[in-house]
Each structure stands twice: as C-alpha cells, then as structure tokens.
Amino acid sequence: MADPVLDLRHVTMQFGGVVAVDNLSMHIDNQEIVALIGPNGAGKTTAFNCITGVYTPTNGQVYYEGNLIVSNQPQGKMRQMYAGTHKEYSKEIVVNTPDRITKMGLARTFQNIRLFKTQTVFENVLIATHLHKTSNLFTATLRLNHKEETQMRAHALSMLEAVGLLDVKDELATSLPYGMQRRLEIARALATKPRLLLLDEPAAGMNPQETEALGKFIVDIQKRFELTIFLIEHHMDLVMDISDRIYVIDFGRQIATGVPEEIQGNPDVITAYLGVYEE
Amino acid sequence: MLLSAFCKIAQAKRLSVYVLLISTLFVGVYILENTVGANSMLMMVLKKGAIYALVAVAMNLLNGFTGLFSLGQSGFMLIGANIYAIFTIETGNRAQVYQYYGGGIIQFTLPTLVSIILGGLVAAFFAFLIGLPVLRLKSDYLAIATLGFAEIIRAIFQYDGLGPITNGSNLLRKFVVFETALFPFAVAGACILLIALMIHSTYGRAFKAIRDDEIAAEAMGINLFRHKQMSFVISSFFAGIGGALLAMYQTTVQAKAFTAAMTYEILLIVVIGGMGSISGSILASFLFVAASEWWLRFLDNVTVIGTFKVPLMRSGFRMVVFSVIIMAVVLFYRQGIMGDKELSLHRLGARFTRKKGGADHG
Ligand SMILES: Nc1ncnc2c1ncn2[C@@H]1O[C@H](COP(=O)(O)OP(=O)(O)O)[C@@H](O)[C@H]1O
Ligand SMILES: [Mg+2]
C-alpha cells in the first residue's frame, strides 16, 4: 500500500510547562477528508503549526508522502522540562520553514483570517503563484517572463473562478464579507497547487446556510483537484457530513478516532466535547 | 481574439503616451537649462531633486513596499559617492587631491558609468553582509543595525589609515562631474524605471505580501529571508548609485557630510510622498528640495520693509518654518501626499473628464 499523505508520529509540542500537543499520532490517506476536533485550547491549531513548520515540535516526527519533513527531540533546557507522554526521543532533527513545506505541496488557511490587506482579491491569489516561478529577478523585472506571467494570471483567475469569486476580483480583499474572505483564503491556498490542504476552522463565523454551502464546496474542490483535506472545525454538522474519518483531541491528547458514526456515539467525546458544545 | 487585439492596441497607445511624456520631459529640461542657465537655482533644485527622487524611491522599496525599516541610507550613499569619486579622479590630479597621502595608491581611472555602477555594487555588497545575520531576526533589528552601519562606515572612510584610498577626512575633488541636468535625469530616471518594473513584477508582489503579513506570505511559499535580502540589497544598490550622482552634483565629496540627518531627510521625503508610492516619493523629493533650498530661503534674510524690521527673520529661521510645515504635513496627511496610490495617466484622465463633465452640468 502507498504511503499515507500525512503521517504524524508521537508529535509533542510543549510551550514552557504547557504541553499543547501530547504524543499525537495520526495518518491521512490519499484523497481522504479527515477532521480534527476538540474543545477550544485542545491544541488543534498548534498541531497544524507543527505540520506546516510554523513551530518545530518538541518531540516527534511528521512524514509527508513518505518523506520525513519535520523531526525533533527535546533540546537544551527542554531535556529536563520535557513533560510529554511519549518518552522516547526522535533520532533525527529535521527542520523545514513554512515556505519550503508549502513548496512540497501542503497549503493551509488560518483560523484568524490572514489576507494581504492592502491588496485586491485577485492580487491575493496571484501572490500564491509566486512559489512556482522559474523567472529570476532580472528576467521578471525586464519582462522576459511574460509568458509565465500570463500563465500565473490565468491560474489565479481560474482559482477565483473555482471558488466563485471572479465577480469581486478587483475589490479590496478585506472589503469582502466574512464568508467570502474565508473562501478567498482557500482560493489562495489552492493557487499554490497543493496535494494536501489544511483548513483551520473554515466555517468559523458562518451561519448555518453558509456552513452547509461551505461543506459542499469543500467536497467539490476535493474531487475537482484530487486533494487530501485535513480540517479543524467546530460545526459538528459539517464535520459529520463531509469527513471520512475524525480525530478527537482534548488537552493535546487523542481521546478518540474513527468514522463519524463512531465518534457521534463515543461517550468520552460526548463528555469532553459534544456534551458541552451542544447547548 | 478581438478583445486581446483591443488590449494590444490600448497597451501600445499607453506605451506611446509614456514615451511621448518622457521625451517631452527631457526636451523641457534641455530647453529650460539653456534658458535659465545650468547653475541657476531652478536647475540646481531640479538636479538635486532628481537625485533625491532616486534615493527616496530606493528607500521606499524597502520601507514602503517590503515593510522593512532601515536607517542606513546615508551610509550606502556615502559608499556610492566615495567609490565613484575615488575611481574617476584623473590620474594627473591625484597628487593634488591626495596631497597628504602622497597622491594615493590608486593610480588609474574607470569610465564614469562603470564607476557609478561600482559605487552601487559596493553598497549592495555591504547590504548583503549586514543582511546575513540581521534579516533573519525581527525587523526592528534592521533599523538599529543599519543606523550603526552608517555611523561606522562614516568613521571608516575618514580613518587616516585608509587615507591613501579614501583621502581620509579630506575632500575628494576634481573627479568627473556632469555638465548637464540631462545626465542625472537620465540615470535617476532609468533606475527608477527599473525599480518600478520590479515592484510590478512577481517579486514586487512578494515584497508587498511580506509587508502585509509575513506569516501568510511564508505560508504562500515565499522565502522570507531571501526576499527581504533581495529588497535590501537592491535598495542599497540604488542608494549607492544615488550617492554617486550626488557626488557629481556637489563636485566634491567629504565622508563626514553623510550623517544620519541625511537619512532622516530621505525618510521624511518617503513619508511625505506616501509609503508605498513611487510617484509620491518623486513628487515629494522635488517639493522637499525646492522648499528647503529655494522657496524658504528668504526667511533666512533679515528683511526691512520701510523702517519695519520683520521679526524672527534671520539666519536659521528657514529651518524652523520648514520643520513646522513638515510636522503639519505628517500630522494632517498621515498617508503622505499619495498614500500608497500612484499618479497614473488613467486616473488623471478620469479626473479631468469628470471635472469637465461637472462644468457642463453646472
Ligand atoms: N506560541 C504559544 N506559546 C505558548 N502557548 C501557546 C502557544 N500557542 C498555543 N499555545 C497554547 O497551546 C494550547 C492550545 O492552543 P491551540 O492550539 O490554539 O488550541 P485550539 O486551536 O485547539 O483551540 C493553548 O493552551 C494555548 O494557550
Ligand atoms: Mg485553533
């Protein structure tokens, strides 16, 4: 069988004395939609940040398509302070910056929207085509790359079309309503041509209709671009609707995993999360 | 098909308008110079304005478009000015210029343009070195490091031990200077054009992304360090070129004149013109130079009208008024003259037709 697209092994992230992610192991297979859920502060965003190179985890490894892209062991003072459940240290140290990880084919969106605020919708997406350029500073300045430039623009437009934002392409990105800004972030991530897309609470701040539409949209782009999708989400209807599998974490630790039906009936999950959240 | 043909025609038309405008500008400068005289106040202001425009646009590339705050502009200009001067003093004059250092050790000259570019390259090289450690840190450190660099480089160029090359704290003079204002206009214009083309290329878009949100830019696959380095090195290269032009304009160069005050002047121009506006920087440069060197000159003269001696007007008052004006501009035009917008023919045209339309109705 082929390597999983994403494979986390004993990933632990400790900030000072706080273990935000503790011994997290999970895998996502090709073209799956997998959800990561858990109460606020459970460590979901931190897990994303460990995968995408924003943080270097304190211990553990991340494999992407079979390649080790992140690996670390507690170092320096952390050797004494280390409070993770998994006591065995990773052997190798592999650090990649977020831009390199994006170049490998992982793209993400942010929980707190991070659009380029002085720029238009179109420009926001166009920037995301920069990483695949073949031009250098001179050829780009002297416009010897006009063929590539034309392709970049066409690609950005096709991404905007895919998410249905073509009509507003010349608006200032931050002038869009909230829901559209979230979709623009997805378009921007898609423009980097990822194989794995990580979505951090894409439905946050959306009403039920918008959320339902977003669910359809995620399934749609998954099929259309043959993506593997890993998403963090609080809207349970959306999660149960579109996920192939779900991981549940609480206080940084995995408390359950399975298909939506299994998670819905899991008593641990209900006490930790659903029970509190339903009201 | 038809649409793209239309676009091509529109593009060609726009290009020809620009070519026409630029040639008009040069012909205008040429005629002006031959009417009012090359050394008239107007021409001096235009020449210095053009040079400052280049230096300001270079600073804007870094501060306004990339969001990196650097305060080393005077240091990079110093390098450009001194390197240029050192390599263009005619060999016959070296004994006289380097009189305290036995004629100096450099006994050859380089062509003018080569020396200008060399000045830029040496400035760029120093930026490269500074950037290696500093651009990996948070951006505040760049301001501190470049400010320190500018002070150190000024001391180094005045250091007696390097006198055979730099002429120490003595004047560098008798190097090749320009005869006509067309020269600084052409060189500064070409450099600004290059910077503008770059800012509108995919690299410029990456710079702006970094300015707007570093974390998002990095998540889009943009290597922060490399792009910051590019912007810093290029900005310093053009500051060096600006320094070389300034040397030509002044006809003499002394390292000690390149103080932090010069950097602040240029920073002011950038802020007044608008962070992130090339045309703003250009406009503000000419206004700034004209105001400080010309329009407000009269304030420095003691003026007597009849028997009434106008109070306050004496040497130095000009700078007081000037500072107040600048403070007012910075306070009331937070975004500068242009904000982050550009002067464009298109927008100007639109405004003009709208005005005309309005007049018809009124
Ligand atoms: N950079 C950081 N420094 C210190 N603590 C952090 C940092 N980032 C996250 N945390 C802590 O890690 C825990 C998990 O946060 P987060 O991953 O954002 O939760 P979630 O996304 O599941 O709501 C929280 O207790 C938070 O305070
Ligand atoms: Mg979160």
XYZ file of C-alpha atoms and ligand atoms in Angstrom:
669
model
C 0.000 0.000 0.000
C 1.114 3.514 -0.734
C 2.458 5.776 1.978
C -0.138 7.899 3.728
C -0.141 11.508 2.550
C 0.379 12.736 6.081
C 1.754 10.694 8.939
C 2.309 12.119 12.425
C 4.294 10.055 14.913
C 4.292 10.959 18.596
C 4.204 14.679 17.855
C 4.540 16.669 21.073
C 4.628 20.437 21.379
C 5.499 21.918 24.747
C 5.467 25.663 25.458
C 7.294 26.224 28.724
C 5.391 23.982 31.097
C 2.301 23.660 28.880
C 2.095 20.562 26.714
C -0.197 21.873 23.967
C 0.047 18.748 21.816
C 0.903 15.496 23.522
C 2.011 12.365 21.699
C -0.229 12.864 18.714
C -0.034 10.096 16.115
C -2.306 10.077 13.120
C -2.305 9.428 9.422
C -4.285 10.650 6.461
C -4.559 8.645 3.271
C -4.689 9.922 -0.251
C -7.815 11.941 -1.062
C -9.374 11.470 2.346
C -11.191 14.242 4.154
C -10.155 13.985 7.795
C -11.331 16.251 10.588
C -9.509 17.208 13.770
C -11.920 18.233 16.500
C -11.714 19.087 20.152
C -12.681 21.860 22.583
C -11.083 25.298 22.440
C -7.466 25.214 23.522
C -7.194 21.480 22.851
C -4.133 22.040 20.676
C -5.603 21.729 17.181
C -4.088 24.865 15.703
C -0.806 24.035 17.388
C -0.857 20.640 15.655
C -1.331 22.417 12.300
C 1.531 24.749 13.126
C 3.789 21.787 13.841
C 2.925 20.206 10.496
C 3.402 23.390 8.475
C 6.705 24.448 10.020
C 5.411 27.441 11.976
C 6.514 25.671 15.171
C 9.123 22.992 15.498
C 7.581 20.312 17.705
C 9.429 19.441 20.893
C 9.453 15.762 20.032
C 8.139 13.521 17.283
C 8.087 13.247 13.512
C 5.936 14.297 10.579
C 6.073 12.404 7.296
C 4.582 13.777 4.103
C 4.096 11.307 1.257
C 6.662 9.059 2.907
C 9.306 11.764 3.388
C 10.360 12.962 6.798
C 9.633 16.701 6.711
C 9.710 17.527 10.424
C 11.514 15.774 13.248
C 12.804 16.984 16.561
C 13.841 15.879 20.036
C 13.849 17.906 23.271
C 16.982 20.009 23.341
C 18.774 22.181 25.879
C 16.656 23.133 28.858
C 13.716 21.236 27.376
C 15.552 17.962 28.167
C 14.795 18.470 31.873
C 11.446 20.159 31.391
C 10.047 17.695 28.875
C 6.651 16.521 30.125
C 5.298 14.694 27.074
C 3.706 11.262 27.484
C 5.945 9.721 24.855
C 9.347 9.386 26.500
C 11.273 8.041 23.530
C 13.128 10.794 21.675
C 13.247 11.142 17.896
C 16.646 10.303 16.488
C 16.843 12.801 13.670
C 16.398 16.538 13.639
C 14.692 17.844 10.522
C 13.502 21.433 10.354
C 11.706 22.992 7.399
C 10.460 26.550 7.159
C 6.786 27.077 6.240
C 7.633 28.281 2.734
C 9.516 25.069 1.976
C 6.695 22.955 3.297
C 4.234 24.844 1.101
C 6.521 24.212 -1.869
C 6.359 20.489 -1.096
C 2.596 20.585 -1.634
C 0.963 21.361 1.724
C -1.111 24.516 1.834
C -3.127 25.942 4.694
C -5.610 28.561 5.747
C -5.633 30.380 9.074
C -8.151 30.356 11.899
C -7.872 34.142 12.187
C -8.044 35.201 8.547
C -4.723 36.436 7.208
C -5.311 38.067 3.849
C -2.947 40.615 2.321
C -4.986 43.571 3.392
C -3.749 46.294 1.050
C -4.334 44.124 -1.989
C -7.212 43.119 -4.181
C -8.844 39.718 -4.258
C -7.026 38.923 -7.498
C -3.645 40.071 -6.179
C -4.070 37.944 -3.078
C -4.389 34.835 -5.208
C -1.746 35.944 -7.699
C 0.874 36.091 -4.924
C 0.289 32.418 -4.261
C 1.585 31.595 -7.757
C 4.986 33.122 -6.976
C 6.436 29.959 -5.467
C 6.388 28.032 -8.748
C 8.052 30.775 -10.795
C 11.007 29.923 -12.999
C 11.929 33.555 -13.622
C 14.619 35.308 -11.646
C 14.735 38.918 -10.528
C 16.248 40.117 -13.801
C 14.008 38.289 -16.206
C 10.968 39.287 -14.160
C 11.996 42.960 -13.988
C 12.780 43.133 -17.681
C 9.525 41.332 -18.514
C 11.314 38.457 -20.233
C 8.969 36.187 -18.285
C 5.769 37.483 -19.854
C 4.681 34.005 -20.873
C 4.963 32.779 -17.313
C 3.346 35.959 -16.029
C 0.382 35.353 -18.320
C 0.115 31.787 -17.024
C 0.282 32.987 -13.419
C -2.548 35.413 -14.005
C -4.624 32.823 -15.804
C -4.060 30.353 -12.976
C -5.062 32.922 -10.361
C -8.221 33.701 -12.318
C -9.104 30.038 -12.641
C -8.741 29.625 -8.860
C -11.051 32.592 -8.314
C -13.499 31.041 -10.714
C -13.289 27.721 -8.888
C -14.315 29.344 -5.609
C -16.834 31.688 -7.243
C -15.083 34.957 -6.509
C -14.409 36.046 -10.069
C -17.007 38.822 -9.860
C -15.255 40.538 -6.973
C -11.699 40.064 -8.169
C -10.883 43.758 -8.184
C -12.297 44.506 -4.745
C -10.011 45.059 -1.800
C -9.691 41.658 -0.105
C -10.632 42.969 3.321
C -13.750 44.687 1.994
C -15.392 41.318 1.318
C -17.920 39.838 3.715
C -16.505 37.355 6.179
C -17.622 34.199 4.403
C -16.077 35.325 1.136
C -12.821 36.169 2.877
C -12.658 32.579 4.105
C -13.231 31.308 0.598
C -10.584 33.677 -0.711
C -8.115 32.182 1.754
C -8.958 28.769 0.344
C -8.518 30.025 -3.216
C -5.146 31.453 -2.265
C -4.074 28.161 -0.716
C -5.284 26.264 -3.799
C -3.262 28.551 -6.062
C -0.055 27.115 -4.563
C -1.097 23.805 -6.201
C -1.202 21.696 -3.054
C -1.924 17.989 -2.753
C -2.746 18.310 0.927
C -4.926 21.173 2.103
C -5.153 22.086 5.787
C -8.172 24.179 6.763
C -8.257 25.766 10.218
C -11.904 26.378 11.144
C -13.069 27.325 7.653
C -16.680 27.758 8.824
C -15.899 29.948 11.829
C -18.293 32.883 11.929
C -20.609 31.444 9.267
C -24.354 30.994 9.610
C -25.955 27.546 9.023
C -26.702 28.210 5.341
C -23.174 29.409 4.659
C -21.771 26.448 6.564
C -23.771 23.991 4.517
C -22.638 25.645 1.306
C -19.056 25.533 2.526
C -19.377 21.784 3.149
C -20.492 21.214 -0.432
C -17.712 23.469 -1.606
C -15.018 21.535 0.292
C -16.234 18.216 -1.101
C -16.360 19.796 -4.536
C -12.781 21.102 -4.521
C -11.578 17.824 -3.011
C -12.912 15.979 -6.062
C -12.005 18.611 -8.586
C -8.363 18.976 -7.526
C -7.987 15.411 -6.196
C -6.973 16.824 -2.834
C -6.379 15.298 0.526
C -8.035 17.519 3.118
C -7.321 17.873 6.812
C -9.635 20.260 8.589
C -10.216 21.659 12.036
C -13.852 22.511 12.604
C -16.336 23.217 15.367
C -19.530 22.931 13.318
C -20.445 19.308 14.051
C -22.983 19.019 11.235
C -20.324 19.972 8.744
C -17.747 17.614 10.259
C -20.112 14.629 10.378
C -21.322 15.395 6.890
C -18.098 15.570 4.932
C -15.421 13.719 6.939
C -14.246 10.237 6.065
C -12.608 9.942 9.463
C -12.288 12.056 12.582
C -9.629 12.512 15.255
C -10.700 13.981 18.584
C -8.193 15.610 20.913
C -8.521 17.129 24.351
C -5.705 18.740 26.345
C -3.393 17.920 23.472
C -4.096 14.186 23.599
C -6.044 11.983 21.256
C -9.166 10.750 23.010
C -10.946 9.089 20.098
C -10.727 8.336 16.413
C -12.992 6.720 13.868
C -15.643 7.285 11.254
C -18.307 9.900 12.038
C -20.833 7.344 13.345
C -18.312 6.002 15.864
C -17.411 9.463 17.089
C -21.013 10.568 17.453
C -21.725 7.690 19.829
C -18.452 7.797 21.756
C -19.142 8.661 25.439
C -15.662 10.121 26.002
C -16.163 12.503 23.146
C -19.580 13.476 24.348
C -18.352 14.363 27.824
C -15.208 16.099 26.618
C -16.682 17.965 23.788
C -20.047 17.373 22.240
C -21.934 17.468 25.528
C -20.554 20.858 26.365
C -20.881 22.137 22.909
C -24.444 21.148 22.079
C -26.052 23.709 24.376
C -9.468 37.418 -30.173
C -10.958 40.817 -30.757
C -10.625 41.661 -27.090
C -6.956 40.803 -26.975
C -6.380 42.845 -30.116
C -8.054 45.782 -28.427
C -5.894 45.262 -25.368
C -2.772 45.251 -27.520
C -3.806 48.493 -29.184
C -4.606 50.062 -25.830
C -1.263 48.908 -24.479
C 0.660 50.243 -27.458
C -1.190 53.517 -27.138
C -0.382 53.791 -23.455
C 3.253 52.998 -24.142
C 3.477 55.669 -26.808
C 1.905 58.174 -24.422
C 4.607 57.391 -21.873
C 7.375 57.651 -24.453
C 5.955 60.985 -25.532
C 5.767 62.229 -21.945
C 9.315 61.197 -21.164
C 10.749 62.763 -24.301
C 8.797 65.943 -23.560
C 10.305 65.947 -20.077
C 13.836 65.651 -21.398
C 13.333 68.246 -24.119
C 11.771 70.502 -21.474
C 14.746 70.104 -19.142
C 17.106 70.747 -22.018
C 15.342 73.933 -23.113
C 14.995 75.123 -19.540
C 18.654 74.589 -18.837
C 19.622 76.603 -21.872
C 17.217 79.408 -20.976
C 17.757 79.900 -17.259
C 21.354 78.686 -17.128
C 22.809 75.450 -15.778
C 23.770 76.974 -12.449
C 20.530 78.797 -11.753
C 18.661 77.950 -8.573
C 15.910 76.267 -10.571
C 18.314 73.899 -12.299
C 20.187 73.145 -9.081
C 16.908 72.222 -7.414
C 15.851 70.067 -10.370
C 19.162 68.203 -10.414
C 19.218 67.554 -6.689
C 15.507 66.733 -6.774
C 16.097 64.055 -9.406
C 18.909 62.513 -7.375
C 16.906 62.579 -4.158
C 13.977 61.073 -6.039
C 16.089 58.024 -6.848
C 17.361 57.693 -3.285
C 13.856 58.119 -1.888
C 12.346 55.558 -4.269
C 15.130 53.136 -3.304
C 14.300 53.660 0.365
C 10.606 53.294 -0.361
C 11.265 49.923 -1.989
C 12.493 48.677 1.368
C 10.475 50.694 3.885
C 7.269 51.205 1.942
C 6.972 48.117 -0.247
C 8.709 45.433 1.795
C 7.853 46.754 5.245
C 11.452 46.640 6.465
C 12.608 49.633 8.409
C 16.158 50.588 7.547
C 18.046 53.716 8.526
C 21.253 53.179 6.598
C 20.532 55.243 3.528
C 23.256 57.826 4.178
C 25.806 55.057 4.682
C 25.025 53.441 1.351
C 25.036 56.839 -0.365
C 28.398 57.562 1.210
C 29.819 54.386 -0.255
C 28.434 55.166 -3.696
C 29.667 58.760 -3.609
C 33.151 57.948 -2.369
C 33.724 54.923 -4.571
C 32.608 56.939 -7.552
C 34.865 59.870 -6.696
C 37.886 57.702 -5.915
C 37.771 55.959 -9.256
C 37.134 58.937 -11.515
C 39.731 61.461 -10.327
C 42.060 61.909 -13.255
C 45.498 60.438 -12.606
C 47.121 63.808 -13.263
C 45.110 65.376 -10.447
C 45.629 62.676 -7.865
C 48.847 64.144 -6.469
C 46.964 67.349 -5.713
C 43.810 65.754 -4.277
C 45.645 63.171 -2.197
C 48.304 65.683 -1.150
C 48.524 64.344 2.384
C 48.821 60.770 1.218
C 51.489 61.097 -1.461
C 48.982 61.026 -4.300
C 47.142 57.962 -3.027
C 47.674 54.371 -4.105
C 45.020 54.134 -6.799
C 46.630 55.360 -9.973
C 44.051 54.598 -12.615
C 40.572 55.777 -13.520
C 37.484 53.896 -14.539
C 34.853 55.092 -17.013
C 32.130 57.255 -15.484
C 29.259 54.798 -15.825
C 31.392 51.890 -14.634
C 32.327 53.899 -11.528
C 28.703 54.768 -10.813
C 27.695 51.132 -11.049
C 30.707 50.092 -8.966
C 29.531 52.511 -6.256
C 26.151 50.780 -6.307
C 27.701 47.315 -6.243
C 29.931 48.047 -3.252
C 26.928 49.493 -1.377
C 24.932 46.384 -2.314
C 27.746 44.146 -1.083
C 27.710 45.818 2.328
C 23.939 45.429 2.469
C 24.375 41.758 1.680
C 26.793 41.356 4.597
C 24.606 43.273 7.046
C 21.559 41.340 5.940
C 23.062 37.896 6.513
C 22.648 37.956 10.297
C 20.088 40.748 10.686
C 17.362 39.826 8.197
C 16.744 36.548 9.989
C 15.782 38.473 13.115
C 12.706 40.547 13.778
C 12.630 43.608 11.570
C 13.363 46.131 14.364
C 16.937 44.972 14.413
C 17.474 46.096 10.851
C 16.888 49.727 11.802
C 19.427 49.501 14.614
C 21.989 47.613 12.558
C 21.770 49.935 9.552
C 21.926 53.036 11.715
C 25.056 51.670 13.349
C 26.476 50.688 10.000
C 26.047 54.218 8.630
C 27.945 55.656 11.598
C 30.721 53.095 11.337
C 31.179 53.430 7.597
C 31.458 57.193 8.001
C 34.204 56.705 10.553
C 35.969 54.140 8.385
C 36.043 56.405 5.357
C 37.534 59.171 7.486
C 40.080 56.855 9.097
C 43.566 58.126 8.492
C 44.997 54.679 7.895
C 42.833 54.285 4.793
C 43.765 57.757 3.571
C 45.748 56.540 0.547
C 42.452 55.167 -0.778
C 39.743 57.341 0.771
C 41.698 60.559 1.311
C 40.727 60.342 4.978
C 38.788 63.296 6.250
C 39.871 65.457 3.326
C 37.788 66.449 0.338
C 37.673 64.285 -2.741
C 37.504 66.574 -5.753
C 38.476 67.018 -9.378
C 36.536 63.929 -10.405
C 34.289 63.704 -13.412
C 31.039 65.626 -12.940
C 28.040 66.068 -15.203
C 27.727 69.073 -17.461
C 24.009 68.975 -17.960
C 20.931 68.205 -15.894
C 20.002 65.652 -18.538
C 22.566 63.287 -17.036
C 21.102 62.916 -13.522
C 17.625 62.882 -15.035
C 18.584 60.068 -17.382
C 20.403 57.938 -14.798
C 17.930 58.501 -11.964
C 15.037 58.052 -14.391
C 16.390 54.762 -15.720
C 16.987 53.466 -12.189
C 13.527 54.478 -11.002
C 12.041 52.808 -14.055
C 13.867 49.591 -13.188
C 12.662 49.748 -9.586
C 9.106 50.401 -10.737
C 9.222 47.478 -13.168
C 10.499 45.243 -10.417
C 7.835 46.363 -7.964
C 5.196 45.487 -10.529
C 6.724 42.079 -11.207
C 6.045 38.899 -9.284
C 8.957 39.749 -6.978
C 7.438 43.099 -6.111
C 4.181 41.324 -5.320
C 6.084 39.016 -2.995
C 7.646 42.040 -1.252
C 4.230 43.570 -0.704
C 2.913 40.277 0.625
C 5.717 40.214 3.190
C 4.879 43.785 4.156
C 1.194 42.967 4.608
C 1.554 39.709 6.522
C 4.797 37.810 6.979
C 3.169 34.661 8.273
C 0.705 34.461 5.396
C 3.452 35.274 2.888
C 5.574 32.451 4.225
C 2.589 30.110 4.089
C 2.271 31.023 0.392
C 5.737 29.599 -0.179
C 7.637 32.889 -0.130
C 11.090 32.545 1.409
C 11.114 35.491 3.808
C 14.857 35.776 4.240
C 15.700 35.606 0.547
C 13.102 38.144 -0.476
C 14.000 40.549 2.305
C 17.615 40.177 1.290
C 16.799 40.914 -2.350
C 14.869 44.019 -1.441
C 17.567 45.262 0.929
C 20.449 44.637 -1.468
C 18.647 46.240 -4.409
C 17.552 49.216 -2.349
C 21.140 49.730 -1.212
C 22.477 49.326 -4.735
C 20.324 52.186 -5.942
C 21.146 54.259 -2.859
C 24.794 53.815 -3.850
C 24.043 54.979 -7.391
C 22.186 57.955 -5.911
C 25.245 58.706 -3.802
C 27.464 58.689 -6.887
C 25.111 61.119 -8.617
C 25.117 63.314 -5.525
C 28.919 63.382 -5.631
C 28.754 64.564 -9.237
C 26.193 67.185 -8.310
C 28.251 68.524 -5.421
C 31.541 68.306 -7.370
C 33.283 67.499 -4.092
C 32.756 64.715 -1.567
C 33.522 64.511 2.108
C 32.578 61.452 4.126
C 31.565 63.445 7.171
C 28.645 65.064 5.315
C 26.762 61.746 5.100
C 25.148 61.933 8.510
C 22.040 60.357 9.980
C 20.359 63.715 9.304
C 20.609 62.921 5.601
C 18.850 59.602 6.158
C 16.095 61.361 8.085
C 15.663 63.848 5.245
C 15.105 60.997 2.833
C 12.854 59.152 5.250
C 10.802 62.341 5.533
C 10.510 62.531 1.768
C 9.300 58.939 1.681
C 6.758 59.566 4.430
C 5.556 62.830 2.904
C 5.246 61.256 -0.533
C 3.499 58.210 0.843
C 4.918 54.850 1.944
C 4.421 52.561 -0.989
C 4.043 55.197 -3.697
C 6.826 55.667 -6.231
C 5.322 58.763 -7.770
C 4.744 60.122 -4.269
C 8.435 59.801 -3.456
C 9.403 61.513 -6.703
C 6.965 64.359 -6.196
C 7.965 64.811 -2.562
C 11.670 64.866 -3.448
C 11.295 67.814 -5.788
C 8.993 69.643 -3.375
C 11.285 68.977 -0.440
C 14.439 70.088 -2.203
C 12.741 73.157 -3.662
C 11.268 74.174 -0.324
C 14.389 73.647 1.736
C 16.892 75.086 -0.725
C 14.920 77.725 -2.545
C 11.387 78.763 -1.671
C 12.056 79.293 2.000
C 15.474 80.919 1.542
C 14.031 84.390 2.033
C 13.228 83.508 5.632
C 16.929 83.450 6.417
C 17.423 87.055 5.368
C 16.848 89.947 7.697
C 14.092 91.885 5.970
C 13.275 95.539 6.494
C 10.086 96.980 4.998
C 10.351 100.758 5.230
C 11.522 101.196 8.786
C 9.789 97.996 9.954
C 12.128 95.107 10.620
C 10.192 91.896 10.102
C 10.581 89.938 13.350
C 12.090 86.445 13.552
C 13.557 86.517 10.065
C 17.224 85.772 10.418
C 19.642 83.022 9.558
C 18.241 79.671 10.668
C 14.582 80.687 10.743
C 14.049 78.852 7.463
C 14.689 75.523 9.152
C 12.200 76.355 11.900
C 9.429 77.120 9.416
C 10.411 74.120 7.355
C 10.157 71.806 10.355
C 6.737 73.189 11.230
C 5.485 72.645 7.673
C 6.769 69.090 7.697
C 5.199 68.389 11.044
C 1.902 69.716 9.737
C 2.118 67.532 6.642
C 2.950 64.443 8.666
C 0.166 65.198 11.151
C -2.589 66.059 8.716
C -1.629 63.873 5.784
C -0.948 60.691 7.721
C -0.698 58.776 4.491
C 1.507 61.327 2.749
C 0.642 63.108 -0.465
C -0.114 59.960 -2.413
C -0.847 57.340 0.229
C 0.067 54.062 -1.435
C -1.501 55.126 -4.735
C 0.345 56.110 -7.883
C -0.120 59.030 -10.175
C -1.449 57.475 -13.325
C -2.432 58.867 -16.666
C -5.574 56.826 -16.499
C -6.725 58.255 -13.172
C -5.650 61.772 -14.090
C -7.571 61.427 -17.328
C -10.630 60.183 -15.481
C -10.482 63.080 -13.048
C -10.088 65.571 -15.860
C -13.066 64.312 -17.846
C -15.161 64.187 -14.685
C -14.315 67.800 -13.935
C -15.213 68.802 -17.457
C -18.463 66.872 -17.242
C -19.239 68.636 -13.987
C -18.646 72.020 -15.562
C -21.032 71.212 -18.387
C -23.788 70.410 -15.950
C -23.060 73.434 -13.809
N 3.024 30.225 20.947
C 2.472 29.741 22.079
N 3.057 29.943 23.272
C 2.523 29.461 24.401
N 1.390 28.761 24.435
C 0.747 28.510 23.298
C 1.250 28.990 22.039
N 0.404 28.594 21.054
C -0.585 27.915 21.670
N -0.383 27.856 22.997
C -1.227 27.164 23.962
O -1.487 25.891 23.470
C -2.809 25.492 23.786
C -3.513 25.048 22.530
O -3.806 26.156 21.712
P -4.423 25.996 20.257
O -3.627 25.018 19.508
O -4.545 27.339 19.657
O -5.863 25.418 20.563
P -7.078 25.135 19.575
O -6.679 25.524 18.202
O -7.372 23.710 19.704
O -8.221 25.970 20.074
C -3.470 26.663 24.464
O -3.425 26.437 25.852
C -2.597 27.811 24.107
O -2.598 28.781 25.110
Mg -7.408 26.932 16.938
